[in-house]
Structures are given as C-alpha cells and as structure tokens.
XYZ file of C-alpha atoms in Angstrom:
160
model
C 72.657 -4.242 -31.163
C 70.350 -7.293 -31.140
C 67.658 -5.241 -30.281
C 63.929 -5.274 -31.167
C 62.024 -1.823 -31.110
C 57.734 -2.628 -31.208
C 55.674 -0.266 -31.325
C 51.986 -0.602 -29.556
C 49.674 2.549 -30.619
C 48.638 3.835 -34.348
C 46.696 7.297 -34.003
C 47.256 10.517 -35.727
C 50.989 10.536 -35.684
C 51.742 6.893 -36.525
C 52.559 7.359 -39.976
C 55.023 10.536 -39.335
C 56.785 8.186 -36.053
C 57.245 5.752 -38.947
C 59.167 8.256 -40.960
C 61.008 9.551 -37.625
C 61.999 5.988 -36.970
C 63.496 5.769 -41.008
C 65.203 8.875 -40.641
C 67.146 7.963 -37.546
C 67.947 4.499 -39.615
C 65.840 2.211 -36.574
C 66.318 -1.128 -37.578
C 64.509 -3.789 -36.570
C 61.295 -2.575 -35.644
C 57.762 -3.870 -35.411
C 54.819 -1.575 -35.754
C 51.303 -2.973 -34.217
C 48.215 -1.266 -33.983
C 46.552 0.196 -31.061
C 45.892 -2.683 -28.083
C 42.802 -3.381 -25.496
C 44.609 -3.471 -21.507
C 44.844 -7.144 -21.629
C 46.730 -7.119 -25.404
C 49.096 -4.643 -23.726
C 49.768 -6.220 -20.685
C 51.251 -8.878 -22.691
C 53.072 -7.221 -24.895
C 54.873 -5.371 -21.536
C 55.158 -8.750 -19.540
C 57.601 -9.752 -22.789
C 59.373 -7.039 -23.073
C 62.834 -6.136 -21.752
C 62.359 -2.279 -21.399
C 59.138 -0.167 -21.402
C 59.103 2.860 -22.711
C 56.112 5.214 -22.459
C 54.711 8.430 -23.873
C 51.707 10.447 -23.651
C 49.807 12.519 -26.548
C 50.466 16.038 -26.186
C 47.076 17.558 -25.892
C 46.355 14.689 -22.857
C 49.617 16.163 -20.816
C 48.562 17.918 -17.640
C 45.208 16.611 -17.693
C 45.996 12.281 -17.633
C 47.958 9.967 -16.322
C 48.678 7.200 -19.582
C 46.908 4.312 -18.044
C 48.865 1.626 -19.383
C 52.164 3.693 -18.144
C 50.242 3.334 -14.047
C 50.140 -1.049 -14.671
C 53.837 -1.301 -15.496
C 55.300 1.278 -12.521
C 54.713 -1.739 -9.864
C 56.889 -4.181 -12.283
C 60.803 -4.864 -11.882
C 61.035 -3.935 -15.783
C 63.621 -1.279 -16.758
C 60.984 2.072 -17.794
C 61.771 4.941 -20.230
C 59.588 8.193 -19.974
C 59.855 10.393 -22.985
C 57.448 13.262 -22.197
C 57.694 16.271 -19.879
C 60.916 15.750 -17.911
C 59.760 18.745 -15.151
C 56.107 17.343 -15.009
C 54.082 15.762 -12.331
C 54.589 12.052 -14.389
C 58.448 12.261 -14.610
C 58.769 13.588 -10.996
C 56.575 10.435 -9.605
C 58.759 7.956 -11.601
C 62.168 9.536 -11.482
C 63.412 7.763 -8.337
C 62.049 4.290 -9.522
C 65.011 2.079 -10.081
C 66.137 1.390 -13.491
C 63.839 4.577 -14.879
C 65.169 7.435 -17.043
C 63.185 10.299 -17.792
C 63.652 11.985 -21.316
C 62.599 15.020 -23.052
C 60.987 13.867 -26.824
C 64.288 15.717 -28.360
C 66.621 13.684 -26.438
C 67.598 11.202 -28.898
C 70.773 10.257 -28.302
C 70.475 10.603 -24.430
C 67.473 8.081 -24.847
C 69.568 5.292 -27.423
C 72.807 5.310 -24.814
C 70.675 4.741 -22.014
C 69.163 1.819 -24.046
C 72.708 0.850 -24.875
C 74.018 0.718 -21.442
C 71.223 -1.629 -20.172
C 71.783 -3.735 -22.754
C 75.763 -3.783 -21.652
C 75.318 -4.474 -18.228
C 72.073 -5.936 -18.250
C 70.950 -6.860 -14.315
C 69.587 -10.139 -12.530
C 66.258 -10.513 -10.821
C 68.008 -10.526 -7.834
C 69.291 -7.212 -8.730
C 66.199 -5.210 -9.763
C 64.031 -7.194 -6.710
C 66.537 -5.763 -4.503
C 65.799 -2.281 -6.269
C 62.249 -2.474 -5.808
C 62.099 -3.584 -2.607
C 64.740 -0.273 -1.509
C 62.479 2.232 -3.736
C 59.223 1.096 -2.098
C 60.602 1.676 1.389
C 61.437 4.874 0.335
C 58.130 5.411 -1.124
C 56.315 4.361 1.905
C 58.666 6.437 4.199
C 57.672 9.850 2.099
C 54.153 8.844 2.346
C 54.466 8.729 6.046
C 56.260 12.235 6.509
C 53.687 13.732 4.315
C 51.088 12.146 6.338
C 52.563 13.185 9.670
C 53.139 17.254 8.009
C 49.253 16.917 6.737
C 48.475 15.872 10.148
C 50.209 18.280 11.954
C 49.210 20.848 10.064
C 45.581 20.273 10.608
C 45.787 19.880 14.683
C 49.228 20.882 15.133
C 49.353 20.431 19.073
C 47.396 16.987 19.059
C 50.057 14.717 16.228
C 53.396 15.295 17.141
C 55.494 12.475 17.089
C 58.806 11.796 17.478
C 61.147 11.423 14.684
C-alpha cells in the first residue's frame, strides 16, 4: 500500500523500534526526532491516521499529552498500549479508534489496511463525532445524576 509510516519521538528505544520496523520489512517510513506541542500538532493535522503510545514506566501514572489534543479531532486514532487500561477504555467508543495490545501486529496492519480500503468522507466521520459526543455527554449526565443522588439521595431524583 501507498502508505507512509513517520515516526515523531527518539528516546531510549528509538534505535531498537528502528530494527522492529526492519524486521517486520516497514517500508516507507520516516523517522523524526522528538517534537515541541506546536511541531506535533502539525505533524497530526497532516496525517491520515494517528497512532499513539505511551512509555512503559509512564503507564498508570500519565495521560500522553499529545494523545489528549488529537481525541477532539475527526482523524482515524490507533492506541497501542494497555488494551484493559483507563486510556483504552476512555477512547474505545470514539469512532474510527482501535485499541491494540503492543504484540498485536497483524491485528494493528489490517486495521490500517481496511481504512485505507474503504477510506470515509468528512461527512462521514463529522457524523461520527457528532453521535459519539452525544453519547459522551449523555454518560456524563447519568454519572452526574448517580453522584448526585448518592450524596442527597431524597433531594435529586429526577425522572428518566
């Protein structure tokens, strides 16, 4: 596939994701160095599909920044991290998001290859959004109501 794979980070591991990517024959890639928010945010406003990570020592205790900018945007989203975690379960639901363990591989490349097939309009994924932020909003609400009710029970009843 026509497909162009950058990668936006360096670090410890940049060097062995390097060898990872030869070993699973990636063409086509570009490898950049580490970017400042407003470097990043461009490189995401070009791109086709987002796909986001987080270091391993960081899980549990962050959120990746630059993975909390791109959740409002109609751009197709790839976690690879923790697939039971708090980060996975908040983006899950998000239209045109998958959710991968680091081992998945192959899950991660056909998921990749069907957007590419059947790629979708900006009608399409505006139409998305605007359905997953309802929902959003409407689970906020029933939260809010079970908080409230559970502090004064008798005094926030409302009907359903």
């Amino acid at each position: 596939l026509p497909i162009q794979l950058l990668f936006q980070g360096g670090g410890a591991m940049w060097i062995n994701a390097q060898h990872f990517a030869g070993e699973l024959k990636l063409k086509n890639c570009r490898w950049c160095d580490y970017a400042d928010e407003a470097q990043s945010l461009q490189t995401v406003l070009t791109s086709k599909v987002v796909i986001a990570t987080q270091r391993r020592e960081a899980q549990g205790l962050l959120w990746p920044s630059k993975l909390a900018r791109v959740i409002p945007m109609r751009k197709p989203l790839i976690w690879i991290g923790p697939t039971d975690g708090a980060i996975a379960n908040n983006i899950r639901d998000r239209p045109n998001t998958a959710c991968f363990e680091p081992t998945q591989v192959a899950q991660i490349v056909a998921w990749i290859v069907a957007l590419y097939k059947a790629p979708q309009t900006s009608a399409d994924l505006d139409s998305a959004a605007r359905i997953w932020e309802r929902q959003r909003v409407e689970r906020c609400n029933q939260w809010e109501l079970l908080l409230r009710n559970v502090v004064s029970p008798q005094t926030n009843t409302r009907a359903q």
